[in-house]
Coordinates of N, CA and C in Angstrom, one line a residue:
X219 N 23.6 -60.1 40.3 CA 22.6 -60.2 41.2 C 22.4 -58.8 41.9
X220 N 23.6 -58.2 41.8 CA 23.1 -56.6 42.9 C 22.4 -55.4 42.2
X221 N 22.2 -55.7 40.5 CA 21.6 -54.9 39.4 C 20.0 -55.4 40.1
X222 N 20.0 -56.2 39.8 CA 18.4 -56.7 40.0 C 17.9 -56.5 41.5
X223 N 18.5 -56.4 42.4 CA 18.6 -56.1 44.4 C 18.2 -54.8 44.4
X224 N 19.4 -54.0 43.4 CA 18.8 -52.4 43.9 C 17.5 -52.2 42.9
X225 N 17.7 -52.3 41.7 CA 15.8 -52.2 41.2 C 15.1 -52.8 41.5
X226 N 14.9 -53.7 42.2 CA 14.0 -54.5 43.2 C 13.8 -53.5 44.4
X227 N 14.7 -52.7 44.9 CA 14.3 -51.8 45.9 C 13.9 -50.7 45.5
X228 N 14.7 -50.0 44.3 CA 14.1 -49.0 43.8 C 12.6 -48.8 43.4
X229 N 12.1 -50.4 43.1 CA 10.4 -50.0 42.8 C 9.8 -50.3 43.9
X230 N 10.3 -51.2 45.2 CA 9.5 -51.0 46.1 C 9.5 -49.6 47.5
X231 N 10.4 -49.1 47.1 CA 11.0 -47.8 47.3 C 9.8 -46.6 46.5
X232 N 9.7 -46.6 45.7 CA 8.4 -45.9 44.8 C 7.1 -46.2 44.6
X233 N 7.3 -47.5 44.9 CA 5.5 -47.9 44.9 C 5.0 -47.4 46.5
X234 N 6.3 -47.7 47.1 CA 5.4 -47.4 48.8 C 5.2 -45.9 48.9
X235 N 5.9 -45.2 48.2 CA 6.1 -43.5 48.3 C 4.7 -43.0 47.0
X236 N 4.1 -44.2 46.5 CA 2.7 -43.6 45.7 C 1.8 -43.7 46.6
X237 N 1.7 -45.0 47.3 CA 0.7 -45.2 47.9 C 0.6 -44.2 49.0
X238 N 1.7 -44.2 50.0 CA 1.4 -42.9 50.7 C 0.7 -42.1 49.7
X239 N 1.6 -41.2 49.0 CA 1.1 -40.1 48.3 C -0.5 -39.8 47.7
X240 N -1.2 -40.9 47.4 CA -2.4 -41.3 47.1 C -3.3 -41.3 47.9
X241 N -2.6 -42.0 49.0 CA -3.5 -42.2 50.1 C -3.8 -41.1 51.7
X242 N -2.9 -39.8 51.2 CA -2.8 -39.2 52.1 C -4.5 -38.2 51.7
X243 N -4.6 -37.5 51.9 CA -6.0 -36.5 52.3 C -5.9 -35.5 51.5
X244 N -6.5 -35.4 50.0 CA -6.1 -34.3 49.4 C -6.4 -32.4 50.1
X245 N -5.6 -31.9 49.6 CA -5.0 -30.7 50.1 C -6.1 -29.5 49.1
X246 N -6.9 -28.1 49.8 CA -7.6 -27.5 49.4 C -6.7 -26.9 48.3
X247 N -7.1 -26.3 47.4 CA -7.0 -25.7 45.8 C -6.6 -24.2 46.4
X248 N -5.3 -23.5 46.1 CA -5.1 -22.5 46.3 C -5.7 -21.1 46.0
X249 N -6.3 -21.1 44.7 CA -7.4 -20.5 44.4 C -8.7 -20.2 45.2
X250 N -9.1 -19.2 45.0 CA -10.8 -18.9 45.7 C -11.7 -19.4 44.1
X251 N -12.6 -20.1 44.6 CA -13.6 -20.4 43.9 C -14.3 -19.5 43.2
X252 N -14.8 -19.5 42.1 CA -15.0 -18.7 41.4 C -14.5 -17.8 40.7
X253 N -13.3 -17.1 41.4 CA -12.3 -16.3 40.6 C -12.4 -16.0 38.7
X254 N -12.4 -17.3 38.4 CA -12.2 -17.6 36.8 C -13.5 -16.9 36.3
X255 N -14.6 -16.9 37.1 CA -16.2 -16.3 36.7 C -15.9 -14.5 36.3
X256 N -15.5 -13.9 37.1 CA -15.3 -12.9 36.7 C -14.2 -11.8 35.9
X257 N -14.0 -12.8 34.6 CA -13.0 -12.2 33.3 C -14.5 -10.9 32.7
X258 N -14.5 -10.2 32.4 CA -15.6 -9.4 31.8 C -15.2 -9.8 29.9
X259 N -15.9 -10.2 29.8 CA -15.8 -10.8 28.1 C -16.3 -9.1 27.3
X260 N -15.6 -9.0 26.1 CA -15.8 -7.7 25.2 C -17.5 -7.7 24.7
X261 N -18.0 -6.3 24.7 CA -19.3 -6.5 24.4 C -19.3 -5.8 22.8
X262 N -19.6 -6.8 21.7 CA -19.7 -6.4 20.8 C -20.2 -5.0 20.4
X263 N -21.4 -4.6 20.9 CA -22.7 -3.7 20.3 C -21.5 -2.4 20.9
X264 N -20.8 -2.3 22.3 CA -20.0 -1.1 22.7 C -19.0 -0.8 21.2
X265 N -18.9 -2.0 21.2 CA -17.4 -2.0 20.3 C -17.9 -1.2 19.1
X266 N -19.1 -1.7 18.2 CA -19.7 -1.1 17.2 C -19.6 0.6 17.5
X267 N -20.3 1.0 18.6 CA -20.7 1.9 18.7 C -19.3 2.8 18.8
X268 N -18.6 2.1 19.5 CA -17.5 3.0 19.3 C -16.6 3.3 17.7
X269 N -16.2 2.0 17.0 CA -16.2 2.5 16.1 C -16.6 3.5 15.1
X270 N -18.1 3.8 15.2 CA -18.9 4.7 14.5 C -18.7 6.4 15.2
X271 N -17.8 6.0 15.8 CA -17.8 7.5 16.4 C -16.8 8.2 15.7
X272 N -16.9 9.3 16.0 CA -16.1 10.3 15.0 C -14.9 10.3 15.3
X273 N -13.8 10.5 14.3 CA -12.5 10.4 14.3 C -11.3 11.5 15.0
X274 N -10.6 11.6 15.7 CA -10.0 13.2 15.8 C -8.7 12.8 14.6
X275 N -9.0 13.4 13.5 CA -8.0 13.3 13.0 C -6.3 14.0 12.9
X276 N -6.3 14.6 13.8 CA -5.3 15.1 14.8 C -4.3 14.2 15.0
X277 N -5.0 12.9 15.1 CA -4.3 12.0 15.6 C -3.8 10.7 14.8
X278 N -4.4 10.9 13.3 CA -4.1 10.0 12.6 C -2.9 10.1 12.0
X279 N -2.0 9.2 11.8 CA -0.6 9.3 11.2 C -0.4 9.4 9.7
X280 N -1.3 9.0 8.7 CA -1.2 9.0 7.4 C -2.4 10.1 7.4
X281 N -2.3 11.0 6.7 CA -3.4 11.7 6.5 C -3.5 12.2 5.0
X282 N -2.9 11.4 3.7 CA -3.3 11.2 3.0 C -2.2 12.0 2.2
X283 N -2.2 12.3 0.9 CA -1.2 12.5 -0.4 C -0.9 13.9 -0.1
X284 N 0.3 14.0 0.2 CA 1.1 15.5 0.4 C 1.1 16.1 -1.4
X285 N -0.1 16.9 -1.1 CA 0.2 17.9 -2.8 C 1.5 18.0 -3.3
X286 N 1.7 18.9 -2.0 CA 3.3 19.6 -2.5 C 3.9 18.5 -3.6
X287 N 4.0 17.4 -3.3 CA 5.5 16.7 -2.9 C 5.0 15.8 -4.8
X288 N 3.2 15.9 -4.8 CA 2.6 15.4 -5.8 C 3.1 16.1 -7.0
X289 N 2.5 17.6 -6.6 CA 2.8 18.3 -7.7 C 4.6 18.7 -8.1
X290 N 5.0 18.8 -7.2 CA 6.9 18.2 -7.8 C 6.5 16.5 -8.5
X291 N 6.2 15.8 -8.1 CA 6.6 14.6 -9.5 C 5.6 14.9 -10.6
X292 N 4.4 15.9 -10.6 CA 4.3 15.9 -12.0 C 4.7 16.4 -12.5
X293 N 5.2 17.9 -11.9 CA 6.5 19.3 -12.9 C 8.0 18.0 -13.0
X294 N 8.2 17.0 -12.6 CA 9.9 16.6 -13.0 C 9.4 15.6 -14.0
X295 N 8.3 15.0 -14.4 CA 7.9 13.8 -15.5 C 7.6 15.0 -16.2
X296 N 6.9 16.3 -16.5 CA 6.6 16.9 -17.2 C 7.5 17.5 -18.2
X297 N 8.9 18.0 -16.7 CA 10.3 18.2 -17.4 C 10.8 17.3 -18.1
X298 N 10.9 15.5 -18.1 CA 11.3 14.7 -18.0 C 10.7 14.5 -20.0
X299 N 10.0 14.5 -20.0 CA 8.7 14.5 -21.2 C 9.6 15.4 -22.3
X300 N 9.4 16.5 -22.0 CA 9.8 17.2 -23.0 C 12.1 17.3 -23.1
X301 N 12.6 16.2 -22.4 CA 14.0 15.5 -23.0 C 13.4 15.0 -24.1
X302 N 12.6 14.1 -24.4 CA 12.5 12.9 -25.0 C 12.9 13.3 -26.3
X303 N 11.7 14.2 -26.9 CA 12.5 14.4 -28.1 C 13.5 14.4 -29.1
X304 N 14.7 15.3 -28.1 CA 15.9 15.7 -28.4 C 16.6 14.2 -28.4
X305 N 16.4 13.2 -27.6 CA 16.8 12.2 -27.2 C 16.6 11.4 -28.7
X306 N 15.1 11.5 -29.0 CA 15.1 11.1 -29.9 C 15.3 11.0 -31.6
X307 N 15.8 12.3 -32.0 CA 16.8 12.8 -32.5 C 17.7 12.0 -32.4
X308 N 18.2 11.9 -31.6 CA 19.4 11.6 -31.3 C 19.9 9.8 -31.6
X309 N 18.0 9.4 -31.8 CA 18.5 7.9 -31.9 C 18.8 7.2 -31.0
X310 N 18.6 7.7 -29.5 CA 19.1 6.9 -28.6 C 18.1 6.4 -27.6
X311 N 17.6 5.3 -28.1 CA 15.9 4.2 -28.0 C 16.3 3.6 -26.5
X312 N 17.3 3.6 -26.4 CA 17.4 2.7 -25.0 C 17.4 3.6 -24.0
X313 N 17.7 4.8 -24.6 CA 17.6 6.1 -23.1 C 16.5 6.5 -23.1
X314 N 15.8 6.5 -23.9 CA 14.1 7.2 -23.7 C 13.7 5.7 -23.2
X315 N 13.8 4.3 -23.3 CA 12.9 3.5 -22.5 C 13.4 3.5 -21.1
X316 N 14.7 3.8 -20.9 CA 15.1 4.4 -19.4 C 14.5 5.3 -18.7
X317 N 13.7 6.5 -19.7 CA 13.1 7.3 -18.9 C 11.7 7.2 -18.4
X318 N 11.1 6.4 -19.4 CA 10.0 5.8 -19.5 C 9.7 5.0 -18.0
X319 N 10.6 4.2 -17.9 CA 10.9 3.2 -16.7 C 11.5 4.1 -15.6
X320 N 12.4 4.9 -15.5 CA 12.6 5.1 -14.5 C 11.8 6.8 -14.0
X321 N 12.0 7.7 -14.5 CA 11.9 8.8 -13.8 C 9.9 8.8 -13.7
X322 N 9.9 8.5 -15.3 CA 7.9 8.4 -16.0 C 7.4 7.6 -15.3
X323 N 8.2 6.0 -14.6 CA 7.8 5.0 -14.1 C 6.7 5.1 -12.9
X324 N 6.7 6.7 -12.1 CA 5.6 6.4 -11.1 C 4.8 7.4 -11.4
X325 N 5.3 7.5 -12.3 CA 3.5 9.1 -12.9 C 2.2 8.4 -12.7
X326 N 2.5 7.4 -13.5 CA 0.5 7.3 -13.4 C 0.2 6.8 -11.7
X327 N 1.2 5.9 -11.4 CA 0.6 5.9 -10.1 C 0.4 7.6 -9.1
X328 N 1.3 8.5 -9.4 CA 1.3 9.9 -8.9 C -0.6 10.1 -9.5
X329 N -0.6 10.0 -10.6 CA -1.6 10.4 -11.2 C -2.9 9.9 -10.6
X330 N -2.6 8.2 -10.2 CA -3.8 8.0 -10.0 C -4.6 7.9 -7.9
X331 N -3.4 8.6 -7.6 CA -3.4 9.2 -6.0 C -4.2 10.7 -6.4
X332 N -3.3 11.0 -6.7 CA -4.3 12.1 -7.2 C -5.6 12.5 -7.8
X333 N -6.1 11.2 -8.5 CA -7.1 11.4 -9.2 C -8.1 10.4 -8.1
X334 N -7.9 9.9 -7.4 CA -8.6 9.3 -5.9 C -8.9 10.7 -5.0
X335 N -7.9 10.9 -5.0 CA -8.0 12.2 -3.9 C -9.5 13.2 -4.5
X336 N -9.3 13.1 -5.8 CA -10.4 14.4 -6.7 C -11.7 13.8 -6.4
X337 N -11.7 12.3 -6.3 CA -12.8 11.3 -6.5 C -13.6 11.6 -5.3
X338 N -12.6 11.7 -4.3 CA -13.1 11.6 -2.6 C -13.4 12.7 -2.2
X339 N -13.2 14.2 -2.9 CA -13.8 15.2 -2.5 C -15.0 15.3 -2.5
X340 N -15.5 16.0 -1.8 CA -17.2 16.3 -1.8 C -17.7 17.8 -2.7
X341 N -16.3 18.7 -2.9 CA -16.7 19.6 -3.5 C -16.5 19.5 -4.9
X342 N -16.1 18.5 -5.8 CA -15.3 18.1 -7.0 C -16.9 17.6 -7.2
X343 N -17.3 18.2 -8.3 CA -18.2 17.8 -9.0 C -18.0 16.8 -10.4
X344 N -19.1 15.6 -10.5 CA -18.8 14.8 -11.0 C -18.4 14.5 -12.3
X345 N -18.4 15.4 -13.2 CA -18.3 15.7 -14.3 C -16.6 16.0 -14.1
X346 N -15.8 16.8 -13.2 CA -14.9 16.7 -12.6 C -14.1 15.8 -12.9
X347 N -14.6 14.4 -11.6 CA -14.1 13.8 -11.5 C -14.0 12.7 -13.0
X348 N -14.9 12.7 -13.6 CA -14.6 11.4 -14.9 C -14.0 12.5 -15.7
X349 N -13.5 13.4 -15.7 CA -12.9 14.1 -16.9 C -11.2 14.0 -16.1
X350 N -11.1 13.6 -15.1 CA -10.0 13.6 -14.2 C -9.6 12.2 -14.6
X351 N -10.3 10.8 -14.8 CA -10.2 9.5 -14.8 C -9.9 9.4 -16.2
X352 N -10.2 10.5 -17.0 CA -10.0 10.3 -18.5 C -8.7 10.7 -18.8
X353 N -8.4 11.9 -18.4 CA -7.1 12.4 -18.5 C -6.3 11.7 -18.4
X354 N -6.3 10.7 -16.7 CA -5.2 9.8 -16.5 C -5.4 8.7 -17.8
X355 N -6.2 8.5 -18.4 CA -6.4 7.4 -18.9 C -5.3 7.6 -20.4
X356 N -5.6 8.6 -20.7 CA -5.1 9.1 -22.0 C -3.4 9.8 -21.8
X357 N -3.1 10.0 -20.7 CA -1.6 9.9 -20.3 C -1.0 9.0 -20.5
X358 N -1.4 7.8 -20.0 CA -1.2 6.5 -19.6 C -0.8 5.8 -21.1
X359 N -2.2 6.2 -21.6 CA -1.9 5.4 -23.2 C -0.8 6.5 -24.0
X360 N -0.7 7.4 -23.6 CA 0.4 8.2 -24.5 C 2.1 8.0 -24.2
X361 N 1.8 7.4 -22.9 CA 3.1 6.8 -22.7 C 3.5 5.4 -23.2
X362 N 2.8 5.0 -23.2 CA 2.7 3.8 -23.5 C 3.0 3.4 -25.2
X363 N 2.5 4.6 -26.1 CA 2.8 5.0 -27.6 C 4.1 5.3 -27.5
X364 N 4.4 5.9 -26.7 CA 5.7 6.8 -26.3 C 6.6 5.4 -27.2
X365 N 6.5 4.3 -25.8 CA 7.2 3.4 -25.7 C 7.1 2.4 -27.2
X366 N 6.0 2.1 -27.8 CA 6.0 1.6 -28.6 C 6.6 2.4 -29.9
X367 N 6.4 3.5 -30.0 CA 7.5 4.1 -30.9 C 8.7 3.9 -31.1
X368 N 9.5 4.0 -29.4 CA 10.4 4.3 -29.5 C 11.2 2.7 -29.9
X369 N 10.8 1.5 -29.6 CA 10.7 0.2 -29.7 C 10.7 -0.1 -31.5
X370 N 9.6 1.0 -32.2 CA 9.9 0.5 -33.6 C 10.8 1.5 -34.0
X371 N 11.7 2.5 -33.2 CA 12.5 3.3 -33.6 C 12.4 4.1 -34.9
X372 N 10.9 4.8 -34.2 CA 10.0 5.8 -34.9 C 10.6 7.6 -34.5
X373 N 11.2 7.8 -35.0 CA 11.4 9.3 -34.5 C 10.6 10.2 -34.6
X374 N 9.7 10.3 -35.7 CA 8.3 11.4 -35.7 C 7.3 10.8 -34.8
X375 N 7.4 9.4 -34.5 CA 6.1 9.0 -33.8 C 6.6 8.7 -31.9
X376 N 7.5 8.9 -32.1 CA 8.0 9.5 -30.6 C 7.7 10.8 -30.0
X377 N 8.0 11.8 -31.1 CA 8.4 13.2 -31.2 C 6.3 13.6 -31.1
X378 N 5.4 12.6 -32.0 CA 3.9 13.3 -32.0 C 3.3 12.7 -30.6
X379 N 4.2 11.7 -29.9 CA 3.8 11.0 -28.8 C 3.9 11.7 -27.6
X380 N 4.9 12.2 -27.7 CA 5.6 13.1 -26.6 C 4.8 14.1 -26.4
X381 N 4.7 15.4 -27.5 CA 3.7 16.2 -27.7 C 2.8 15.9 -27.2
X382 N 1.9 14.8 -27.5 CA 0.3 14.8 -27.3 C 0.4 14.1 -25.5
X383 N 1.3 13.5 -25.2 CA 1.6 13.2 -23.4 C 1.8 14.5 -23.1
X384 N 2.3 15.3 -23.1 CA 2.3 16.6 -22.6 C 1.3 17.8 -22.6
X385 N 0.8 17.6 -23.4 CA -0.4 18.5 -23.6 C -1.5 17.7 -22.6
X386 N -2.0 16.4 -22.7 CA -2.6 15.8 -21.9 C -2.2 16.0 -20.2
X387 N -1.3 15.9 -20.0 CA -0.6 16.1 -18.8 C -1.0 17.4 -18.1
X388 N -0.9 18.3 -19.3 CA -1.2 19.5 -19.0 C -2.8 19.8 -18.3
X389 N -3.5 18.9 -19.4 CA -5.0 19.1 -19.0 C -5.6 18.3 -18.0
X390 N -4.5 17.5 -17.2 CA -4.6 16.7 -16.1 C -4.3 17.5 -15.1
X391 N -3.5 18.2 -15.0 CA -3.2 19.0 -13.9 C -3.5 20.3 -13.5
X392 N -4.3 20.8 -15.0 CA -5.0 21.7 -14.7 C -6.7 21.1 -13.8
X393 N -6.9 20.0 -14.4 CA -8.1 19.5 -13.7 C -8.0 19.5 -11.9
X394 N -7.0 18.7 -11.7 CA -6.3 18.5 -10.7 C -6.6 20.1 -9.6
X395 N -5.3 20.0 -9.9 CA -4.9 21.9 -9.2 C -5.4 22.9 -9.7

């Protein structure tokens, strides 16, 4: 009987402490009215306008393909190119697809930073630039013979593969630089 005595008082204990609470006189709002009205919302048409404004490129962090650093990975794939040969001679098919993959593995992307950059100039005349798109194109596939040569463990057709990648290379970088 004393379980049921004290929650018997406990709710009449809390019901009388709502009703006060309810019935007392609500209390003003701490805030000043209106407050919330004056957030200034973004105005699109500024925002446009600023966008279109000119850049200080001073201040941009990527400022686009370091030559220097370009033209060293095409002189080390170019060095790289003229191993193969000897390599191939030598009959050793799994070291030339190692080189293929590793050292040759970011030429054409080097190439094709490069051949963006030719694209985006304003002074690179157009003829230029598709004789630049062609070059990479014809690297690409000479590497690519490279590889299928060396796969049917072709030694003259490695050795005419290499050759004709390097001469192409050549006339990519002269376009280029």
């Amino acid at each position: 009987m004393n379980g049921t005595t004290s929650r018997m008082q406990f709710l009449s204990a809390v019901t009388s402490s709502l009703v006060i609470v309810l019935s007392s006189s609500p209390q003003s709002a701490i805030a000043s009215y209106g407050d919330s009205t004056k957030i200034e919302l973004p105005n699109y048409i500024e925002y446009l306008i600023e966008k279109n404004t000119a850049v200080d490129t001073s201040k941009i962090l990527y400022k686009g393909a370091d030559m220097d650093i370009q033209l060293k990975r095409i002189t080390d794939a170019s060095l790289r190119l003229k191993d193969i040969p000897s390599i191939a001679k030598e009959k050793k098919w799994s070291q030339i697809q190692g080189i293929l993959t590793g050292p040759l593995g970011t030429l054409v992307q080097t190439m094709n930073v490069l051949s963006k950059g030719v694209a985006e100039s304003s002074s690179v005349k157009k003829e230029q630039q598709e004789a630049v798109k062609v070059a990479v194109g014809k690297v690409k596939a000479d590497l690519i013979r490279i590889s299928q040569e060396a796969t049917k463990k072709d030694e003259n057709g490695v050795i005419k593969a290499c050759q004709q990648a390097q001469d192409d290379l050549d006339v990519f970088a002269r376009l280029v630089f």
